[in-house]
Coordinates of C-alpha atoms in Angstrom, one line a residue:
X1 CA -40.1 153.8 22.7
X2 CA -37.3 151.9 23.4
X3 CA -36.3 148.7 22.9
X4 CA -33.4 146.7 24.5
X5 CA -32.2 142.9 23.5
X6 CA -30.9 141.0 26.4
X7 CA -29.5 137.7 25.8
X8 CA -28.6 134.8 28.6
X9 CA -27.8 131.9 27.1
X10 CA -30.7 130.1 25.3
X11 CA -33.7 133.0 26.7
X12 CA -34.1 136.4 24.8
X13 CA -35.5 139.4 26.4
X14 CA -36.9 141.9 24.8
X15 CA -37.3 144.8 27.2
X16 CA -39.9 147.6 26.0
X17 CA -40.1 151.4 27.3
X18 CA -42.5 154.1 26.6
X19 CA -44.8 154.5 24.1
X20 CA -45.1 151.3 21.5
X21 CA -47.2 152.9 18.6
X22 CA -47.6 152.8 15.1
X23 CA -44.3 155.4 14.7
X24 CA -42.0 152.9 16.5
X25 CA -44.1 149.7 14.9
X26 CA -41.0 149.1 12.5
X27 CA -38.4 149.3 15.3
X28 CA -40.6 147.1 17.3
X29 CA -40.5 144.4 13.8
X30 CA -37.0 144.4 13.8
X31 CA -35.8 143.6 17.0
X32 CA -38.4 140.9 17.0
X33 CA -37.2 139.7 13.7
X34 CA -33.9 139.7 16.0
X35 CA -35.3 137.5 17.9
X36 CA -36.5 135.0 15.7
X37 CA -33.7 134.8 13.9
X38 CA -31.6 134.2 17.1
X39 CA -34.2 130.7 17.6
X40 CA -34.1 131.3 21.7
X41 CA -36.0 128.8 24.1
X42 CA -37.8 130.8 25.5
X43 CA -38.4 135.1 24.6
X44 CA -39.4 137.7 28.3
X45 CA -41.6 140.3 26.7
X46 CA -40.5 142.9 29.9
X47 CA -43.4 145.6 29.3
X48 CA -42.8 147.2 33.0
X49 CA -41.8 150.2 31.2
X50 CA -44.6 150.5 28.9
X51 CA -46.6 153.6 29.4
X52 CA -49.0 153.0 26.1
X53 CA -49.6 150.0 23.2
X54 CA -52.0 150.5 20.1
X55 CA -52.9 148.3 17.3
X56 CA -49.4 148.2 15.4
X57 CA -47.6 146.9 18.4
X58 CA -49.9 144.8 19.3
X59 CA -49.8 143.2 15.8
X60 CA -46.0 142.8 15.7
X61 CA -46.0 141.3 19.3
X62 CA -48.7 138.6 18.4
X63 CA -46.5 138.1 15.4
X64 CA -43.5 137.2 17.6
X65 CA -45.6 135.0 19.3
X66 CA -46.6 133.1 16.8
X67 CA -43.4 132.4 15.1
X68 CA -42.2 131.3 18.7
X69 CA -45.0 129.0 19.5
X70 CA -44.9 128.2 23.2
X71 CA -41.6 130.2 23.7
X72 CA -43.2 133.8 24.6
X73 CA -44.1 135.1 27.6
X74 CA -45.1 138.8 28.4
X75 CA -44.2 139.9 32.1
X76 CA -45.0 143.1 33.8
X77 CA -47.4 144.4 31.6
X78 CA -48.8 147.8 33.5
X79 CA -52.2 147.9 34.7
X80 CA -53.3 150.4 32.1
X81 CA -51.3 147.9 29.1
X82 CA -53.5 144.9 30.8
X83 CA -56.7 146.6 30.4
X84 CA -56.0 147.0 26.5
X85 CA -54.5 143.6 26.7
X86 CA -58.0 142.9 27.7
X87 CA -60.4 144.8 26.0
X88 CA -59.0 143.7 22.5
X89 CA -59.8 140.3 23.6
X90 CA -56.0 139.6 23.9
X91 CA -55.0 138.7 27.3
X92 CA -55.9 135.1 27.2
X93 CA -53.8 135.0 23.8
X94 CA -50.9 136.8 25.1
X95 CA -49.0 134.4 27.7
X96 CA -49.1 137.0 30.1
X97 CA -46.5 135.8 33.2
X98 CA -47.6 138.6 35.5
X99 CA -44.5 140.4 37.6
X100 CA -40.8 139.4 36.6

């Protein structure tokens, strides 16, 4: 996985590649604590580049979302990351934005 910070003025993305697993989980925590620190309007989730998601991500995402009430948005989340999206029961949690 990899994990790029992207800031433009008061909006944060956080831009996601390969696999986001329990082995990058604490890479994953601490550029979202990153982000929270920072306090940004508004937080992109990019997960175009995502080729896989399990549990630990998806814990460490729903935390960033929920210290950023209303500021997150996930956008282009690959078919195959949707369809986990959707069978945890996530996707109406998530504020999935569909294509950047």
């Amino acid at each position: 996985m990899a994990v790029r910070l992207i800031s433009r003025g008061a909006e944060v993305t956080l831009e996601l590649t390969g696999v986001v697993d329990v082995t990058e989980a604490a890479a994953l925590r601490d550029a979202a604590l990153g982000v929270v620190a920072v306090g940004p309007e508004a937080c992109i989730v990019e997960l175009q580049g995502v080729k896989g998601v399990d549990i630990a991500a998806v814990q460490v995402l729903l935390a960033l979302q929920r210290a950023l009430p209303g500021r997150v948005r996930f956008i282009g989340s690959p078919p195959a990351v949707t369809e986990i999206w959707r069978l945890a029961g996530l996707e109406r949690l998530l504020n999935l934005g569909g294509s950047p």
